[in-house]
PDB file of C-alpha atoms and ligand atoms in Angstrom:
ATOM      1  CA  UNK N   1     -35.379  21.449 -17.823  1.00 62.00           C
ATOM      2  CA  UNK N   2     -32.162  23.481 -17.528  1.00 64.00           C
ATOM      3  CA  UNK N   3     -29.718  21.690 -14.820  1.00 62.00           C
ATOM      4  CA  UNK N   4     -27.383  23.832 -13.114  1.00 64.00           C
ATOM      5  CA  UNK N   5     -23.823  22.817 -12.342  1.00 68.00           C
ATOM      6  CA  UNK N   6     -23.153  23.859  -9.093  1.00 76.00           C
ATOM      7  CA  UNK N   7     -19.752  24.934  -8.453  1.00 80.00           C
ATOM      8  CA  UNK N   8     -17.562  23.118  -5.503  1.00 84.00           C
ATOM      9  CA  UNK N   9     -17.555  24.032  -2.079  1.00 96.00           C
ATOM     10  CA  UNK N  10     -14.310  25.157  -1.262  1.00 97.00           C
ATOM     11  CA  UNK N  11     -12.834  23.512   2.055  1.00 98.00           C
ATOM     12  CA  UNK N  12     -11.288  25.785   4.155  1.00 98.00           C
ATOM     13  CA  UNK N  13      -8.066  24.347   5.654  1.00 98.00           C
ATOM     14  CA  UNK N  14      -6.768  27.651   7.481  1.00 98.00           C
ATOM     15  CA  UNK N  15     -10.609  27.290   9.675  1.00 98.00           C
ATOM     16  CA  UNK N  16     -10.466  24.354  10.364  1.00 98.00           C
ATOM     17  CA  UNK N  17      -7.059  23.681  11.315  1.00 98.00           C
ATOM     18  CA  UNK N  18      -7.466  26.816  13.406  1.00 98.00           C
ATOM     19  CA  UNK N  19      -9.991  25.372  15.184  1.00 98.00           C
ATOM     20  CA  UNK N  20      -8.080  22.422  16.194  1.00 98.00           C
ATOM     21  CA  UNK N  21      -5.121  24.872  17.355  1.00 98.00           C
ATOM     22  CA  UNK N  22      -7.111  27.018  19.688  1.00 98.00           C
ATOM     23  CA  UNK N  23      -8.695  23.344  21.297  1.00 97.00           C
ATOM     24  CA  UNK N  24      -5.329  22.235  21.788  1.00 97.00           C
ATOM     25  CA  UNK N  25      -4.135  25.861  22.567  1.00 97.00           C
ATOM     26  CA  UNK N  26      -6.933  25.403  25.750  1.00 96.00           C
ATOM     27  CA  UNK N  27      -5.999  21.529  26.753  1.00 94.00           C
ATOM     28  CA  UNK N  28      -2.911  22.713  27.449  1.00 94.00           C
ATOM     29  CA  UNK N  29      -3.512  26.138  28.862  1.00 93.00           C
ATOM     30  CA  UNK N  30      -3.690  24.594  32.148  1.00 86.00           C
ATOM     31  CA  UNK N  31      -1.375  21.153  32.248  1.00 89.00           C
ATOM     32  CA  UNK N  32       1.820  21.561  34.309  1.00 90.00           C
ATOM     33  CA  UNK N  33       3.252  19.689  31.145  1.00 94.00           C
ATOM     34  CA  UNK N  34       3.917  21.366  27.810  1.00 96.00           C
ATOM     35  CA  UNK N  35       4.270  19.053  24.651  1.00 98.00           C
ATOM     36  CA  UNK N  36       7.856  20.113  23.462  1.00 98.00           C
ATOM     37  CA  UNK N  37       9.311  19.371  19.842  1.00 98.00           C
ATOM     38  CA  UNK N  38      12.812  19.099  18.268  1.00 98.00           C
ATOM     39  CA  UNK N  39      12.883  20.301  14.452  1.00 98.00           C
ATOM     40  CA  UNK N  40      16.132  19.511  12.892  1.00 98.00           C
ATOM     41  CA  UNK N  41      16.417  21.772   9.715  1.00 98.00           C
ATOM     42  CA  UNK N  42      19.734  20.272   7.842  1.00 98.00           C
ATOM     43  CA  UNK N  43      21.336  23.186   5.195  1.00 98.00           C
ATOM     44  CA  UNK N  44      19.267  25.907   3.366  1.00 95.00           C
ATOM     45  CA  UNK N  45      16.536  24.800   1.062  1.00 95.00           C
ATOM     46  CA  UNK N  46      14.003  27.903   0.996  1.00 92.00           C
ATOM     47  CA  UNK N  47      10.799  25.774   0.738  1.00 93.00           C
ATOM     48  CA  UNK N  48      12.025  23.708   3.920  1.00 96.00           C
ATOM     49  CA  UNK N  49      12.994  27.042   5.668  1.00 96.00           C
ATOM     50  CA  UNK N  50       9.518  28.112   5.345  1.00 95.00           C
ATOM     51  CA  UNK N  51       7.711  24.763   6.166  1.00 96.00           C
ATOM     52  CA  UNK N  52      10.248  24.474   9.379  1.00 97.00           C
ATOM     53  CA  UNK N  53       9.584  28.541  10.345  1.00 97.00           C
ATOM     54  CA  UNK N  54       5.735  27.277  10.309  1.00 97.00           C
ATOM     55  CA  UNK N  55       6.265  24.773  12.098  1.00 98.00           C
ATOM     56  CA  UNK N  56       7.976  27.007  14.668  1.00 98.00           C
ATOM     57  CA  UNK N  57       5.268  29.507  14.897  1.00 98.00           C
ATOM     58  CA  UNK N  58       2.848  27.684  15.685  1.00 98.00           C
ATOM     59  CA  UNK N  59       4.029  25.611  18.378  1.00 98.00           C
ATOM     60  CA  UNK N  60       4.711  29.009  20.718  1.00 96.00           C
ATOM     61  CA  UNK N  61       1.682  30.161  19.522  1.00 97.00           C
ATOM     62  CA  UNK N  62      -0.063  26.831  20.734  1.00 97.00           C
ATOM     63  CA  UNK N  63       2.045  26.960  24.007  1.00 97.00           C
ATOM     64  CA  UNK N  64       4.523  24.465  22.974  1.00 98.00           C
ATOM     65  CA  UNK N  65       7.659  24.318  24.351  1.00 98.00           C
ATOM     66  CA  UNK N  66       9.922  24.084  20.734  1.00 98.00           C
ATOM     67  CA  UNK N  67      13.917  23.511  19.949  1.00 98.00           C
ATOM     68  CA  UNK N  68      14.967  24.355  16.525  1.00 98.00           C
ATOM     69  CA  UNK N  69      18.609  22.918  15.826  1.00 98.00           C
ATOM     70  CA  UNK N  70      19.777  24.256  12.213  1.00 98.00           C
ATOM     71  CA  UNK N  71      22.690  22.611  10.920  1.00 98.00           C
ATOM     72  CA  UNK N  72      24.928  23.375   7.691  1.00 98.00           C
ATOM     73  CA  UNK N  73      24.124  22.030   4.728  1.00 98.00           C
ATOM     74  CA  UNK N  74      27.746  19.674   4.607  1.00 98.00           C
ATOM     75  CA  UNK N  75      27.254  18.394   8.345  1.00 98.00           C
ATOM     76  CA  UNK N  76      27.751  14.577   8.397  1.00 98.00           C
ATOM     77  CA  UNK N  77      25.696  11.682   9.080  1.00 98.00           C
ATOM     78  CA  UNK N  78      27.327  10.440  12.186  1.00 98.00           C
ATOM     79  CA  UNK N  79      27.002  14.513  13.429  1.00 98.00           C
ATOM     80  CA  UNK N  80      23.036  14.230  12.910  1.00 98.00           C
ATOM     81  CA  UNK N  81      23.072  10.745  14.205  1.00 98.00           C
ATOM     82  CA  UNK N  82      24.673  11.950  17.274  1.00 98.00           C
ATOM     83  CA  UNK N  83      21.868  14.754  17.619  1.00 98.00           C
ATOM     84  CA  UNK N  84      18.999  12.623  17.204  1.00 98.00           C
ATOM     85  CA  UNK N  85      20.655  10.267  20.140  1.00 98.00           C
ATOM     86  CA  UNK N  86      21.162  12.935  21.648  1.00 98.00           C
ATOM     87  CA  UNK N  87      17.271  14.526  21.105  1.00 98.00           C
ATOM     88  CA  UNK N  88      16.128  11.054  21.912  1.00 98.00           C
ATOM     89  CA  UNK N  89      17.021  11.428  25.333  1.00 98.00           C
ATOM     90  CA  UNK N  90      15.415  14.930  26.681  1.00 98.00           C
ATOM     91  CA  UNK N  91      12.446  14.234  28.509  1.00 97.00           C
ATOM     92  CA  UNK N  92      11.302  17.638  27.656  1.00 97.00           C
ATOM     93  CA  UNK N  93      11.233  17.050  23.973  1.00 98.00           C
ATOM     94  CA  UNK N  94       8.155  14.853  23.313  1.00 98.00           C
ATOM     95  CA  UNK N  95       8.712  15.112  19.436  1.00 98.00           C
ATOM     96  CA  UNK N  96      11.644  15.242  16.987  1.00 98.00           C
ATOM     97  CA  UNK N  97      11.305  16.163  13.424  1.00 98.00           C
ATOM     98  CA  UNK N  98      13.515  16.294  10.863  1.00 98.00           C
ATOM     99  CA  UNK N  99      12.842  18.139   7.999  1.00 98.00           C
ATOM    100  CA  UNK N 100      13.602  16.062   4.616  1.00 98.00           C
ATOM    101  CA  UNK N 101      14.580  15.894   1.678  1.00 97.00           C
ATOM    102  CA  UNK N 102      17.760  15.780   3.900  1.00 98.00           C
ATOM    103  CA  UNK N 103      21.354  16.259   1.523  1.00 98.00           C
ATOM    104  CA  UNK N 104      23.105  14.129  -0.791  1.00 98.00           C
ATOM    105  CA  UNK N 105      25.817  13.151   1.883  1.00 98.00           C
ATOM    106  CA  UNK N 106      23.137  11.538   4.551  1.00 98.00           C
ATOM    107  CA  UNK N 107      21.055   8.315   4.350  1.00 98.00           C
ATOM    108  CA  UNK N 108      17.819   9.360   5.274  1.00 98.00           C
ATOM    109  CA  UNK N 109      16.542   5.853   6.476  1.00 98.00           C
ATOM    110  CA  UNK N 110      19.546   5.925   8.499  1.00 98.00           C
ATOM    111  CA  UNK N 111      18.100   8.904   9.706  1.00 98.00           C
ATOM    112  CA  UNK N 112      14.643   8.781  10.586  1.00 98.00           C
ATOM    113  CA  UNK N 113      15.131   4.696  11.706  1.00 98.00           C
ATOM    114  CA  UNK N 114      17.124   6.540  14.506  1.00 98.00           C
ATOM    115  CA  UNK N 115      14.467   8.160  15.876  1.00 98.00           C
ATOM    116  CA  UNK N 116      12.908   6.652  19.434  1.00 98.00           C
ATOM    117  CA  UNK N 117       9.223   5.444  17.601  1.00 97.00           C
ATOM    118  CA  UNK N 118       7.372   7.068  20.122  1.00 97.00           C
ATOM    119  CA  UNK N 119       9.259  10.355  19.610  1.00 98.00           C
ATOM    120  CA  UNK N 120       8.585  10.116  16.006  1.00 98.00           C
ATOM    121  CA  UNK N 121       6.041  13.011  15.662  1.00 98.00           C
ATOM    122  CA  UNK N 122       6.203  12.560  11.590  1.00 98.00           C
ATOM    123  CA  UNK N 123       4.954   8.858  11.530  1.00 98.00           C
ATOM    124  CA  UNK N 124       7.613   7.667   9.327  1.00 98.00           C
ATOM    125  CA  UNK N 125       9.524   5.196  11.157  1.00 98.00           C
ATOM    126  CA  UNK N 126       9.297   1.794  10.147  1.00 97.00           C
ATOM    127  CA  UNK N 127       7.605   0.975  13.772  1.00 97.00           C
ATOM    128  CA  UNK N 128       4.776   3.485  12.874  1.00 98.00           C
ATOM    129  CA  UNK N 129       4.452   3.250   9.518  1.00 98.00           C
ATOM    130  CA  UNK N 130       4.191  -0.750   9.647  1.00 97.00           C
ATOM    131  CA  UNK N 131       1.628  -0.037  12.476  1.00 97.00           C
ATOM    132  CA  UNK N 132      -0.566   1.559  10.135  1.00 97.00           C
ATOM    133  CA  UNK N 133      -0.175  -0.564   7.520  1.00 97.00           C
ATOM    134  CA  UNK N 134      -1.605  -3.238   9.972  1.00 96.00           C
ATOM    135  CA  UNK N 135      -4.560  -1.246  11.390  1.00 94.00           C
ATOM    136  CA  UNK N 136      -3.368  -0.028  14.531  1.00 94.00           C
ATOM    137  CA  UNK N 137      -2.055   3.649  14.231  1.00 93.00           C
ATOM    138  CA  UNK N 138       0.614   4.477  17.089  1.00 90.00           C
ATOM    139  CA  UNK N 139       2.069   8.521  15.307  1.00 97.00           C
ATOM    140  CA  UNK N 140       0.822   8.774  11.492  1.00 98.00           C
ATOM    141  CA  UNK N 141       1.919  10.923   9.081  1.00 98.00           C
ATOM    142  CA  UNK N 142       0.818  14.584   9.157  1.00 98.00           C
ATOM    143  CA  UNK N 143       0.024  15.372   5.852  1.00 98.00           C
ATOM    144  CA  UNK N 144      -2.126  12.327   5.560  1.00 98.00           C
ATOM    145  CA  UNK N 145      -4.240  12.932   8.767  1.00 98.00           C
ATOM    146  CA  UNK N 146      -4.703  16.402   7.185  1.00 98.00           C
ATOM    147  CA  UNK N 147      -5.939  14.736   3.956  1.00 98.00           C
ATOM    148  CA  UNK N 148      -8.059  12.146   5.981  1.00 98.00           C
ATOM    149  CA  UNK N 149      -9.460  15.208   7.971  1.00 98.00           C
ATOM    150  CA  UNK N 150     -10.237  17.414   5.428  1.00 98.00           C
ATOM    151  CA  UNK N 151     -12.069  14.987   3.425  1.00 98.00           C
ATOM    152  CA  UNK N 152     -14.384  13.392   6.581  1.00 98.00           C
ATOM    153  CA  UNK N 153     -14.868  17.151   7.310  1.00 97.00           C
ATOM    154  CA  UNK N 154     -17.186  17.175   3.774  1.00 98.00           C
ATOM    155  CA  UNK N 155     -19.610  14.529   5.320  1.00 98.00           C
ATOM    156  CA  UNK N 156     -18.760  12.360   2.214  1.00 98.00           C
ATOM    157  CA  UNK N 157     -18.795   8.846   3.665  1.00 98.00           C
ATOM    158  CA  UNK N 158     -15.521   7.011   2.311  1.00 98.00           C
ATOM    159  CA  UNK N 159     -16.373   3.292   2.733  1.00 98.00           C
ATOM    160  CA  UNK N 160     -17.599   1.680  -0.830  1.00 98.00           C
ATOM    161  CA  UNK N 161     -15.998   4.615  -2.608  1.00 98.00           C
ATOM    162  CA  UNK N 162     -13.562   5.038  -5.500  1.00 98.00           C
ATOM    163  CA  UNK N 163     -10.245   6.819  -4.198  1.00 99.00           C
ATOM    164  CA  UNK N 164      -7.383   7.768  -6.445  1.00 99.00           C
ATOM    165  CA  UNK N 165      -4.093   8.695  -4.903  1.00 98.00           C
ATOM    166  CA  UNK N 166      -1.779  10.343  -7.119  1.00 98.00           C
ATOM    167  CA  UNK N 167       1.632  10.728  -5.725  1.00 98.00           C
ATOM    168  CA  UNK N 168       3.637   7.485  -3.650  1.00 98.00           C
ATOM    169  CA  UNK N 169       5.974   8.778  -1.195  1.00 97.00           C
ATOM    170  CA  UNK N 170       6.313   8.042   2.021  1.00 96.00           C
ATOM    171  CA  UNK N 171       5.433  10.996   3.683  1.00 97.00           C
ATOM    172  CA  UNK N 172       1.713  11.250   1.849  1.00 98.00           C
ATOM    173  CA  UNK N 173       1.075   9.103  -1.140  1.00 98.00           C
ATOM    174  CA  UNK N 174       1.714   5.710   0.207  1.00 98.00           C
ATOM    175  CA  UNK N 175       0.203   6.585   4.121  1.00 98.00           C
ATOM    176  CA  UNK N 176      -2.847   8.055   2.653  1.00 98.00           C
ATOM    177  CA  UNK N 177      -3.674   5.152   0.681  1.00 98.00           C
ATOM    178  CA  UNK N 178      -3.565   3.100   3.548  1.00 98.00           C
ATOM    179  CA  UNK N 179      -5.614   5.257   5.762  1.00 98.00           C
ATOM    180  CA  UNK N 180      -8.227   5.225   2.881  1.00 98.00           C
ATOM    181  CA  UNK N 181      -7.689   1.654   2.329  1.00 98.00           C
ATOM    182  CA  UNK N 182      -8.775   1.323   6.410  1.00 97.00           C
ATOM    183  CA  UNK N 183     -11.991   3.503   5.697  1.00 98.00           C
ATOM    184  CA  UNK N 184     -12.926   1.013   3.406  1.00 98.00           C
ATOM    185  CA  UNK N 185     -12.099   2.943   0.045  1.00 98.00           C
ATOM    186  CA  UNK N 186     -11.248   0.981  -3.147  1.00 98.00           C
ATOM    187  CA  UNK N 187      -7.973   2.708  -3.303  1.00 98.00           C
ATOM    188  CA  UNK N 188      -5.973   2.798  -6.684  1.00 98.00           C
ATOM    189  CA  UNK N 189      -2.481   4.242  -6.261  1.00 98.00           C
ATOM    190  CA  UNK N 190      -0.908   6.577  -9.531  1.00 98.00           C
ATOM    191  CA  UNK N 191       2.527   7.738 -10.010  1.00 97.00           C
ATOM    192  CA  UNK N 192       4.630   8.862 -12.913  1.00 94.00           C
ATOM    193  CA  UNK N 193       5.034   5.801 -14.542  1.00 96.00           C
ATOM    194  CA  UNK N 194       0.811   5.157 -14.657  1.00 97.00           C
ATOM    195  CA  UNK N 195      -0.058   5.035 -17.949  1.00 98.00           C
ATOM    196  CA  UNK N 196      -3.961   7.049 -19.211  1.00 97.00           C
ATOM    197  CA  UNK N 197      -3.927   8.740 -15.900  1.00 98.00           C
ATOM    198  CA  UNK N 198      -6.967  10.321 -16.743  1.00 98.00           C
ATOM    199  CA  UNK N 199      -8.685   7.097 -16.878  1.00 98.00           C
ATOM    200  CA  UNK N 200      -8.301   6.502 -13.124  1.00 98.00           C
ATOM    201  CA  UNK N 201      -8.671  10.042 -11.904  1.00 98.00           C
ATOM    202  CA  UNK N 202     -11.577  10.286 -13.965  1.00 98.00           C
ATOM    203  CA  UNK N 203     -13.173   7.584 -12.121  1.00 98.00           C
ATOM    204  CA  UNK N 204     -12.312   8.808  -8.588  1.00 98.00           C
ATOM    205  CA  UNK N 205     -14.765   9.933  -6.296  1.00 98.00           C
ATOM    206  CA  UNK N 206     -12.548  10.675  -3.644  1.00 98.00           C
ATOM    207  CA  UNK N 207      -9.036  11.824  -5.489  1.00 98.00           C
ATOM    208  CA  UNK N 208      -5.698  13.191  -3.618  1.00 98.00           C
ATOM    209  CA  UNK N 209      -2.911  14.912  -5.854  1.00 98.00           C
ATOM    210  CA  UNK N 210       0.359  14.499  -4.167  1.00 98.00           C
ATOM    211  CA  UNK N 211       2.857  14.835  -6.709  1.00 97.00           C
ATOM    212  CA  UNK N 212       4.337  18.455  -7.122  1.00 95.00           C
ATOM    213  CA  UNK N 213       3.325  19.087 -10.241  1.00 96.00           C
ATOM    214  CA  UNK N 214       1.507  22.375 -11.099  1.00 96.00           C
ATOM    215  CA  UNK N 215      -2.055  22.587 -12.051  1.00 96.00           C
ATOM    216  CA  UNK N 216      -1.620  18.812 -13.460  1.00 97.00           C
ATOM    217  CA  UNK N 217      -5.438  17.725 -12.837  1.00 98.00           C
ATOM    218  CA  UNK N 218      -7.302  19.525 -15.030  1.00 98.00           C
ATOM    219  CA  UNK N 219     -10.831  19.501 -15.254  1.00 97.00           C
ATOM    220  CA  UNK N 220     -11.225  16.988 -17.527  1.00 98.00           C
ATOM    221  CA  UNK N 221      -9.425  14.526 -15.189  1.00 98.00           C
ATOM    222  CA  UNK N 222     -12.389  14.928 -12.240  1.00 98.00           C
ATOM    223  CA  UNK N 223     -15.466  13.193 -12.473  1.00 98.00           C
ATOM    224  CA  UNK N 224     -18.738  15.086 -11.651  1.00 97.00           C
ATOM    225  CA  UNK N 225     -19.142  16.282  -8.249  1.00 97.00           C
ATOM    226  CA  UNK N 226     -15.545  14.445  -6.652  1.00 98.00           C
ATOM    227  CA  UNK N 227     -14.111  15.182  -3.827  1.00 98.00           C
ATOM    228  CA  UNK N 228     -10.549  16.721  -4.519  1.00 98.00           C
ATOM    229  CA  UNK N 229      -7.607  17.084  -2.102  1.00 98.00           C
ATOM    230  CA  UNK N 230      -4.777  19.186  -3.590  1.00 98.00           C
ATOM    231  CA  UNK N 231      -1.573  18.451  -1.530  1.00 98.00           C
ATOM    232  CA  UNK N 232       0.786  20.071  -3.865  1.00 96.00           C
ATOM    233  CA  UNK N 233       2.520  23.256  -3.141  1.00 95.00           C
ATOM    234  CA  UNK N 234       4.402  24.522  -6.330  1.00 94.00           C
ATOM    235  CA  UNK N 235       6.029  27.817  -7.335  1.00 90.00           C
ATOM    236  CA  UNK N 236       4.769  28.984 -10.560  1.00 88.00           C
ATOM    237  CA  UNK N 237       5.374  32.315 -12.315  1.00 87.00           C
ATOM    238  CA  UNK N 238       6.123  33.901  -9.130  1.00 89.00           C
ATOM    239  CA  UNK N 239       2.980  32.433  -7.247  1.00 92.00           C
ATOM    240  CA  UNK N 240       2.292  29.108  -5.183  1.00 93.00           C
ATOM    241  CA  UNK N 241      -0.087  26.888  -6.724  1.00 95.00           C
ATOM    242  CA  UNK N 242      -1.391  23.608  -6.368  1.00 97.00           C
ATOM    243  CA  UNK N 243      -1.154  19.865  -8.408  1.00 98.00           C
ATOM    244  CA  UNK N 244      -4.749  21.025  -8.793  1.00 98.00           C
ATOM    245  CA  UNK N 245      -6.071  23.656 -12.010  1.00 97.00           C
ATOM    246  CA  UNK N 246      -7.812  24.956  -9.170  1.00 97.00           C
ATOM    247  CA  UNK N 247      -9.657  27.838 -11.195  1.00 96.00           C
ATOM    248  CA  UNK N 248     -11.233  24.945 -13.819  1.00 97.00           C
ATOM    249  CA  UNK N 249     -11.721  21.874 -11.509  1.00 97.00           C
ATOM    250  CA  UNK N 250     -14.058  23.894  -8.783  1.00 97.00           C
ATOM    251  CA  UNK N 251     -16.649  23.893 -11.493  1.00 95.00           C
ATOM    252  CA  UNK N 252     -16.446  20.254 -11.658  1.00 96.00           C
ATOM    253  CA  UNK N 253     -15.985  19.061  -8.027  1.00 97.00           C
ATOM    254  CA  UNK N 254     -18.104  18.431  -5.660  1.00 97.00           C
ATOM    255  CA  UNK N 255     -15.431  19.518  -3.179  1.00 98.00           C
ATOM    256  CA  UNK N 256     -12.252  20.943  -3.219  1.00 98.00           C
ATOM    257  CA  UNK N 257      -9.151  22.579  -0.902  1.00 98.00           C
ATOM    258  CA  UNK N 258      -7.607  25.491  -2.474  1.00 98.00           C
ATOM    259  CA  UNK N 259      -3.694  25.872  -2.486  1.00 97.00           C
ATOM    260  CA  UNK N 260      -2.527  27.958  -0.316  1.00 96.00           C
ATOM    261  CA  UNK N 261      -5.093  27.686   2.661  1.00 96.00           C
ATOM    262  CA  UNK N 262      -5.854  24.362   2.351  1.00 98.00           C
ATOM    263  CA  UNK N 263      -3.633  20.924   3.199  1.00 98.00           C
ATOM    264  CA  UNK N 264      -1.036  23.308   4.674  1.00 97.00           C
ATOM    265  CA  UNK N 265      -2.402  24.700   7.535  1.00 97.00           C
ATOM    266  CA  UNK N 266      -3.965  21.441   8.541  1.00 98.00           C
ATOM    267  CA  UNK N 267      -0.695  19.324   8.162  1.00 98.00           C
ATOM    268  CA  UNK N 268       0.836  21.834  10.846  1.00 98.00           C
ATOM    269  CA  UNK N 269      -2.081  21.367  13.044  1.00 98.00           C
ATOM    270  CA  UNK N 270      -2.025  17.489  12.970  1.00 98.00           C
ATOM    271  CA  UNK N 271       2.027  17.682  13.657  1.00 98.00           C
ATOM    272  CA  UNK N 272       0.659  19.549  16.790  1.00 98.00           C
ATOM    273  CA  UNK N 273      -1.371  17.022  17.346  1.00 98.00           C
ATOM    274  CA  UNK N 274       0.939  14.324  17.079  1.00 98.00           C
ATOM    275  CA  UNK N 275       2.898  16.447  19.313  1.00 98.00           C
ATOM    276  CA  UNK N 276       0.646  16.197  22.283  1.00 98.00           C
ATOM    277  CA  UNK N 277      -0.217  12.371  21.532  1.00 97.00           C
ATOM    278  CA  UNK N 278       3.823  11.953  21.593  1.00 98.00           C
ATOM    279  CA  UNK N 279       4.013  13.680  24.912  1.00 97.00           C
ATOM    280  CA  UNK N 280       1.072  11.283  26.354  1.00 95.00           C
ATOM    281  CA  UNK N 281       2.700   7.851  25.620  1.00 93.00           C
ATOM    282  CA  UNK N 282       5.933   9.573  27.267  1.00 93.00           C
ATOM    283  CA  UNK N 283       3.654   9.908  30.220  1.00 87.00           C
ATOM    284  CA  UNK N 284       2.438   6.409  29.384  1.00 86.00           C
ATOM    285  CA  UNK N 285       5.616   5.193  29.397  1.00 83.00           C
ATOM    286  CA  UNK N 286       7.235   6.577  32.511  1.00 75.00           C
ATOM    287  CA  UNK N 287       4.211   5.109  34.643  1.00 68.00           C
TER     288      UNK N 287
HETATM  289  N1  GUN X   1       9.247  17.447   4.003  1.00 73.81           N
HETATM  290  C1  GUN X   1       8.079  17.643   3.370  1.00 73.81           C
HETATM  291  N2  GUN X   1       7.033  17.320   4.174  1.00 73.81           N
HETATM  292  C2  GUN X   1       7.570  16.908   5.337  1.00 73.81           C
HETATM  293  C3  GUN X   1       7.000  16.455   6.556  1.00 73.81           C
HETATM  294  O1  GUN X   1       5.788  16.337   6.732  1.00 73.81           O
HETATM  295  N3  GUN X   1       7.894  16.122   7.532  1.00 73.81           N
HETATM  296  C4  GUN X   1       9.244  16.211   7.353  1.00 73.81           C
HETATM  297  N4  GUN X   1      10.017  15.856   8.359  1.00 73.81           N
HETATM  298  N5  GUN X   1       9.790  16.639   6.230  1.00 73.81           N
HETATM  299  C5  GUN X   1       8.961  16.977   5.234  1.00 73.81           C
END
């Protein structure tokens, strides 16, 4: 008997995050509210210029009511405090992000601690990220609710399963343990310092690249017919790729996102998300 591999099925992020746009798109079509965001874009790095004009885009085309503040690249912490204060008090901004890495001359902590919690559209505030560390999500990180998304959108159940995060920060690899860790995954976390990283990875039914490394999971790092969520968004030889060896690992996988079109688009659409929520405990709040 000759068995067939069959190749992965791709997931497409760019459907199904535009799916969740046009809902959200007809929720609000009709409120007398719109959910309104801040994004705070500190100097010139090109990669967050293009995350933040995303961001920008798709809030009007949503209907949301958005306020970018761009800032130069030497402006000082006490000048961004002052703005998020300041941000923190307009009752017609629901959301404020700002766009990290931030530069050398601000403490980022600093930064994001200043941020009202339930204006914190990015989840990273101690208030919500200690939330979700103890089970009871307030805002959660965008990224990882695209992750979390795109994987429940396979129909792979996650409880009793082996998931391998690799990547720590606080913006995906440490949140999206957690949220896997809730689902009832037997979560093992990898980073740089992890030694025979293709002994975990290899074992992962569920695995997550979140490093920023190019093409570093190769195909003989993905067990036989895994799920695999490429966060990674790298510049290589003129092209964007992902942590993923896309090409070679979709022969292998049962699942995987391709880079672009994949986490991307669905991180933008969960911000949106997160936008809206933010905009209903303001509600919440005021009553
Ligand atoms: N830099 C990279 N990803 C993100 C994100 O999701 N939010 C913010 N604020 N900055 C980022």
């Amino acid at each position: 008997m000759i068995l067939l591999k069959m190749p992965a099925k791709i997931i497409d992020g760019n459907k199904i995050a535009e799916k969740i746009l046009n809902d959200l798109k007809s929720k609000i079509k009709n409120s007398k509210q719109k959910p309104g965001l801040a994004i705070v874009l500190v100097g010139n790095n090109p990669a967050s210029e293009i995350y933040v004009n995303f961001k920008e885009k798709t809030c009007k085309e949503v209907g949301f009511y958005c306020e970018r503040f761009n800032l130069e690249k030497n402006t000082s912490e006490i000048d961004l405090l002052n703005l998020v204060n300041d941000l923190n008090q307009k009752a017609n901004l629901h959301g404020i992000l700002v766009q990290l890495p931030l530069p050398n001359q601000i403490n980022e902590h600093l930064i994001i601690n200043s941020i009202l919690p339930h204006k914190d559209v990015d989840g990273f505030t101690p208030f919500n990220l200690g939330n979700l560390v103890s089970g009871n999500t307030f805002l959660a990180p965008a990224t990882a609710r695209a992750v979390m998304h795109l994987i429940e959108h396979t129909g792979v159940q996650i409880e009793g399963k082996n998931a391998v995060v690799v990547g720590r920060s606080v913006i995906v690899g440490k949140p999206v343990a957690m949220m896997l860790l809730e689902k009832n995954a037997t979560v093992t976390i990898c980073h740089s310092k992890t030694k025979n990283l293709q002994e975990h990875t290899k074992n992962a039914d569920i695995l997550v690249a979140a490093v920023g490394k190019p093409k570093l999971i190769t195909k003989e790092m993905v067990k036989d017919g895994a799920v695999v969520i490429d966060v990674g968004i790298n510049r290589a030889n003129g092209k964007i790729v992902g942590d993923v060896d896309f090409e070679n690992v979709k022969d292998i996988a049962g699942f995987v996102t391709p880079v672009p079109r994949g986490v991307g688009p669905m991180t933008i659409a969960m911000l949106m998300e997160n936008t809206l929520k933010a905009m209903e405990l303001a509600d919440r709040i005021k009553k």
